PDB file of C-alpha atoms and ligand atoms in Angstrom:
ATOM      1  CA  MET A 195     -35.804  66.606  69.975  1.00  0.00           C
ATOM      2  CA  ARG A 196     -38.061  63.596  70.576  1.00  0.00           C
ATOM      3  CA  MET A 197     -38.625  61.670  67.365  1.00  0.00           C
ATOM      4  CA  ASP A 198     -42.394  61.715  67.775  1.00  0.00           C
ATOM      5  CA  ASP A 199     -42.328  65.500  68.297  1.00  0.00           C
ATOM      6  CA  ARG A 200     -40.440  65.925  65.066  1.00  0.00           C
ATOM      7  CA  MET A 201     -42.936  63.694  63.298  1.00  0.00           C
ATOM      8  CA  LEU A 202     -45.869  65.707  64.667  1.00  0.00           C
ATOM      9  CA  ILE A 203     -44.280  68.963  63.487  1.00  0.00           C
ATOM     10  CA  GLU A 204     -43.711  67.408  60.062  1.00  0.00           C
ATOM     11  CA  GLN A 205     -47.390  66.449  59.923  1.00  0.00           C
ATOM     12  CA  ALA A 206     -48.355  70.036  60.796  1.00  0.00           C
ATOM     13  CA  GLU A 207     -46.002  71.336  58.091  1.00  0.00           C
ATOM     14  CA  LYS A 208     -47.631  69.041  55.572  1.00  0.00           C
ATOM     15  CA  ALA A 209     -51.104  70.172  56.660  1.00  0.00           C
ATOM     16  CA  ARG A 210     -50.056  73.795  56.183  1.00  0.00           C
ATOM     17  CA  GLU A 211     -49.678  73.146  52.454  1.00  0.00           C
ATOM     18  CA  ALA A 212     -53.476  72.955  52.220  1.00  0.00           C
ATOM     19  CA  ALA A 213     -54.035  76.269  54.043  1.00  0.00           C
ATOM     20  CA  TYR A 214     -56.625  78.456  52.368  1.00  0.00           C
ATOM     21  CA  ALA A 215     -55.426  81.918  53.360  1.00  0.00           C
ATOM     22  CA  PRO A 216     -55.964  84.330  50.458  1.00  0.00           C
ATOM     23  CA  TYR A 217     -56.858  87.223  52.782  1.00  0.00           C
ATOM     24  CA  SER A 218     -54.196  87.124  55.495  1.00  0.00           C
ATOM     25  CA  GLN A 219     -51.518  85.355  53.438  1.00  0.00           C
ATOM     26  CA  TYR A 220     -50.645  83.602  56.726  1.00  0.00           C
ATOM     27  CA  ALA A 221     -50.646  79.849  56.288  1.00  0.00           C
ATOM     28  CA  VAL A 222     -51.049  77.691  59.390  1.00  0.00           C
ATOM     29  CA  GLY A 223     -50.877  73.933  59.909  1.00  0.00           C
ATOM     30  CA  ALA A 224     -51.667  71.976  63.065  1.00  0.00           C
ATOM     31  CA  ALA A 225     -51.375  68.361  64.137  1.00  0.00           C
ATOM     32  CA  VAL A 226     -52.815  66.801  67.283  1.00  0.00           C
ATOM     33  CA  LEU A 227     -51.894  63.474  68.824  1.00  0.00           C
ATOM     34  CA  THR A 228     -54.764  61.836  70.719  1.00  0.00           C
ATOM     35  CA  SER A 229     -54.823  59.411  73.623  1.00  0.00           C
ATOM     36  CA  GLY A 230     -55.967  56.813  71.092  1.00  0.00           C
ATOM     37  CA  GLY A 231     -52.571  57.207  69.393  1.00  0.00           C
ATOM     38  CA  LYS A 232     -54.054  58.827  66.303  1.00  0.00           C
ATOM     39  CA  ILE A 233     -52.874  61.984  64.573  1.00  0.00           C
ATOM     40  CA  PHE A 234     -55.315  64.492  63.098  1.00  0.00           C
ATOM     41  CA  THR A 235     -54.185  67.493  61.094  1.00  0.00           C
ATOM     42  CA  GLY A 236     -55.749  70.758  60.025  1.00  0.00           C
ATOM     43  CA  CYS A 237     -55.068  74.035  58.260  1.00  0.00           C
ATOM     44  CA  ASN A 238     -56.609  77.487  58.455  1.00  0.00           C
ATOM     45  CA  ILE A 239     -59.580  78.000  56.154  1.00  0.00           C
ATOM     46  CA  GLU A 240     -60.465  81.624  55.468  1.00  0.00           C
ATOM     47  CA  ASN A 241     -63.625  83.112  54.040  1.00  0.00           C
ATOM     48  CA  ALA A 242     -64.603  86.298  52.190  1.00  0.00           C
ATOM     49  CA  SER A 243     -66.784  86.914  55.247  1.00  0.00           C
ATOM     50  CA  TYR A 244     -63.725  87.086  57.506  1.00  0.00           C
ATOM     51  CA  PRO A 245     -65.212  85.846  60.825  1.00  0.00           C
ATOM     52  CA  ALA A 246     -66.489  82.717  59.092  1.00  0.00           C
ATOM     53  CA  GLY A 247     -62.937  81.396  58.739  1.00  0.00           C
ATOM     54  CA  CYS A 248     -61.455  78.730  60.994  1.00  0.00           C
ATOM     55  CA  CYS A 249     -57.989  78.358  62.524  1.00  0.00           C
ATOM     56  CA  ALA A 250     -55.798  75.338  61.839  1.00  0.00           C
ATOM     57  CA  GLU A 251     -55.927  74.165  65.455  1.00  0.00           C
ATOM     58  CA  ARG A 252     -59.701  74.060  65.604  1.00  0.00           C
ATOM     59  CA  THR A 253     -59.849  72.302  62.245  1.00  0.00           C
ATOM     60  CA  ALA A 254     -57.575  69.571  63.635  1.00  0.00           C
ATOM     61  CA  ILE A 255     -59.278  69.360  67.045  1.00  0.00           C
ATOM     62  CA  PHE A 256     -62.770  69.178  65.537  1.00  0.00           C
ATOM     63  CA  LYS A 257     -61.635  66.468  63.133  1.00  0.00           C
ATOM     64  CA  ALA A 258     -60.311  64.447  66.078  1.00  0.00           C
ATOM     65  CA  VAL A 259     -63.380  64.910  68.261  1.00  0.00           C
ATOM     66  CA  SER A 260     -65.749  64.178  65.403  1.00  0.00           C
ATOM     67  CA  GLU A 261     -63.927  60.860  64.945  1.00  0.00           C
ATOM     68  CA  GLY A 262     -64.602  59.913  68.573  1.00  0.00           C
ATOM     69  CA  GLU A 263     -61.352  61.100  70.188  1.00  0.00           C
ATOM     70  CA  ARG A 264     -61.759  63.013  73.450  1.00  0.00           C
ATOM     71  CA  LYS A 265     -58.226  63.518  74.767  1.00  0.00           C
ATOM     72  CA  ILE A 266     -55.443  65.455  73.090  1.00  0.00           C
ATOM     73  CA  CYS A 267     -51.936  64.584  74.281  1.00  0.00           C
ATOM     74  CA  ARG A 268     -49.816  66.875  72.124  1.00  0.00           C
ATOM     75  CA  LEU A 269     -50.275  69.680  69.632  1.00  0.00           C
ATOM     76  CA  ALA A 270     -47.861  70.937  66.987  1.00  0.00           C
ATOM     77  CA  LEU A 271     -48.381  74.256  65.237  1.00  0.00           C
ATOM     78  CA  VAL A 272     -46.505  75.594  62.212  1.00  0.00           C
ATOM     79  CA  ALA A 273     -47.119  78.944  60.554  1.00  0.00           C
ATOM     80  CA  ALA A 274     -45.454  81.088  57.922  1.00  0.00           C
ATOM     81  CA  PRO A 275     -46.344  83.804  55.460  1.00  0.00           C
ATOM     82  CA  VAL A 276     -47.603  82.387  52.166  1.00  0.00           C
ATOM     83  CA  GLN A 277     -45.010  84.482  50.301  1.00  0.00           C
ATOM     84  CA  GLU A 278     -41.636  82.928  51.047  1.00  0.00           C
ATOM     85  CA  ALA A 279     -39.949  86.246  50.205  1.00  0.00           C
ATOM     86  CA  LEU A 280     -41.405  87.868  53.305  1.00  0.00           C
ATOM     87  CA  PRO A 281     -39.301  87.812  56.495  1.00  0.00           C
ATOM     88  CA  SER A 282     -39.827  84.713  58.593  1.00  0.00           C
ATOM     89  CA  ALA A 283     -42.595  85.046  61.143  1.00  0.00           C
ATOM     90  CA  ALA A 284     -42.300  84.911  64.917  1.00  0.00           C
ATOM     91  CA  TYR A 285     -43.061  81.600  66.584  1.00  0.00           C
ATOM     92  CA  PRO A 286     -46.761  80.910  66.097  1.00  0.00           C
ATOM     93  CA  VAL A 287     -49.110  80.873  69.053  1.00  0.00           C
ATOM     94  CA  PRO A 288     -52.705  79.615  69.222  1.00  0.00           C
ATOM     95  CA  CYS A 289     -55.360  82.323  69.406  1.00  0.00           C
ATOM     96  CA  GLY A 290     -57.583  82.635  72.481  1.00  0.00           C
ATOM     97  CA  ILE A 291     -60.530  80.845  70.918  1.00  0.00           C
ATOM     98  CA  CYS A 292     -58.350  77.865  69.951  1.00  0.00           C
ATOM     99  CA  LEU A 293     -56.851  77.728  73.452  1.00  0.00           C
ATOM    100  CA  GLN A 294     -60.351  77.610  74.927  1.00  0.00           C
ATOM    101  CA  VAL A 295     -61.393  74.826  72.533  1.00  0.00           C
ATOM    102  CA  LEU A 296     -58.166  72.960  73.261  1.00  0.00           C
ATOM    103  CA  SER A 297     -58.659  73.268  77.022  1.00  0.00           C
ATOM    104  CA  GLU A 298     -61.910  71.311  76.733  1.00  0.00           C
ATOM    105  CA  PHE A 299     -60.008  68.270  75.454  1.00  0.00           C
ATOM    106  CA  ALA A 300     -56.533  68.568  76.999  1.00  0.00           C
ATOM    107  CA  ALA A 301     -54.898  68.716  80.424  1.00  0.00           C
ATOM    108  CA  PRO A 302     -53.129  71.897  81.582  1.00  0.00           C
ATOM    109  CA  GLU A 303     -49.845  69.968  81.257  1.00  0.00           C
ATOM    110  CA  LEU A 304     -50.351  69.457  77.518  1.00  0.00           C
ATOM    111  CA  ARG A 305     -47.170  70.210  75.579  1.00  0.00           C
ATOM    112  CA  VAL A 306     -47.698  72.600  72.694  1.00  0.00           C
ATOM    113  CA  LEU A 307     -44.973  72.708  70.044  1.00  0.00           C
ATOM    114  CA  LEU A 308     -44.767  76.137  68.411  1.00  0.00           C
ATOM    115  CA  ALA A 309     -42.686  75.669  65.273  1.00  0.00           C
ATOM    116  CA  ARG A 310     -41.292  77.983  62.655  1.00  0.00           C
ATOM    117  CA  ASP A 311     -40.183  74.826  60.924  1.00  0.00           C
ATOM    118  CA  ARG A 312     -39.249  71.268  61.891  1.00  0.00           C
ATOM    119  CA  ASP A 313     -35.813  72.336  63.173  1.00  0.00           C
ATOM    120  CA  ASP A 314     -36.840  75.507  64.958  1.00  0.00           C
ATOM    121  CA  TYR A 315     -39.527  75.288  67.604  1.00  0.00           C
ATOM    122  CA  ARG A 316     -40.468  76.267  71.155  1.00  0.00           C
ATOM    123  CA  ASP A 317     -42.192  73.955  73.555  1.00  0.00           C
ATOM    124  CA  CYS A 318     -44.624  75.228  76.196  1.00  0.00           C
ATOM    125  CA  SER A 319     -47.586  73.982  78.196  1.00  0.00           C
ATOM    126  CA  LEU A 320     -51.258  74.769  77.760  1.00  0.00           C
ATOM    127  CA  GLN A 321     -51.156  76.093  81.331  1.00  0.00           C
ATOM    128  CA  GLU A 322     -48.553  78.678  80.305  1.00  0.00           C
ATOM    129  CA  LEU A 323     -50.581  79.751  77.291  1.00  0.00           C
ATOM    130  CA  LEU A 324     -53.932  79.816  79.095  1.00  0.00           C
ATOM    131  CA  PRO A 325     -53.405  80.208  82.862  1.00  0.00           C
ATOM    132  CA  CYS A 326     -57.107  80.696  83.619  1.00  0.00           C
ATOM    133  CA  ARG A 327     -59.346  78.149  81.989  1.00  0.00           C
ATOM    134  CA  PHE A 328     -63.079  78.501  81.752  1.00  0.00           C
ATOM    135  CA  THR A 329     -64.364  74.985  82.379  1.00  0.00           C
ATOM    136  CA  ALA A 330     -67.530  72.982  83.027  1.00  0.00           C
ATOM    137  CA  GLN A 331     -66.759  73.500  86.709  1.00  0.00           C
ATOM    138  CA  HIS A 332     -67.657  77.171  86.370  1.00  0.00           C
ATOM    139  CA  LEU A 333     -71.064  76.254  84.966  1.00  0.00           C
ATOM    140  CA  ALA A 334     -71.738  73.912  87.893  1.00  0.00           C
ATOM    141  CA  ASP A 335     -70.883  76.482  90.583  1.00  0.00           C
TER     142      ASP A 335
HETATM  143  N1  THU B  61     -54.710  81.417  62.576  1.00  0.00           N
HETATM  144  C1  THU B  61     -54.630  80.084  62.843  1.00  0.00           C
HETATM  145  O1  THU B  61     -54.918  79.232  61.991  1.00  0.00           O
HETATM  146  N2  THU B  61     -54.231  79.720  64.075  1.00  0.00           N
HETATM  147  C2  THU B  61     -53.930  80.595  65.084  1.00  0.00           C
HETATM  148  O2  THU B  61     -53.789  80.197  66.216  1.00  0.00           O
HETATM  149  C3  THU B  61     -53.754  82.021  64.775  1.00  0.00           C
HETATM  150  C4  THU B  61     -54.443  82.467  63.538  1.00  0.00           C
HETATM  151  C5  THU B  61     -55.136  81.826  61.233  1.00  0.00           C
HETATM  152  C6  THU B  61     -56.482  82.486  61.183  1.00  0.00           C
HETATM  153  C7  THU B  61     -56.355  83.282  59.926  1.00  0.00           C
HETATM  154  O3  THU B  61     -56.664  82.448  58.819  1.00  0.00           O
HETATM  155  C8  THU B  61     -54.884  83.646  59.845  1.00  0.00           C
HETATM  156  O4  THU B  61     -54.218  82.764  60.707  1.00  0.00           O
HETATM  157  C9  THU B  61     -54.572  85.083  60.247  1.00  0.00           C
HETATM  158  O5  THU B  61     -55.145  85.387  61.462  1.00  0.00           O
END
């Protein structure tokens, strides 16, 4: 594993500790590396009004963009049930809304690291996760 990939997964793991997930009990952490060489992290933040919650990926992406970053070069995602006694979850995968948000600020070749923990992860591209992107091009046509 590349050292910087491991570091990004570790950052996502750390971010997961702040997850606010009292309703789903599914704690998620994300870390994005930007073209400016900065790392931004995020966790999921749930709400008693369920749709008002936000996924970890969007928390991280919005933090990056709101700090002036416009290009995401790598994303690491870590998720696990809050209760450690539960069986370990499948590899996490970004939801459709997060993939759409990500596609605005990342190339199709973006590597996405889907980690159960820092030693157990899958690596895929944004293109694989979201083969058909809705882009600004569609609006211009
Ligand atoms: N969640 C994320 O944070 N990222 C994803 O890509 C999938 C889902 C969160 C949203 C909600 O707080 C919990 O996981 C269960 O859906």
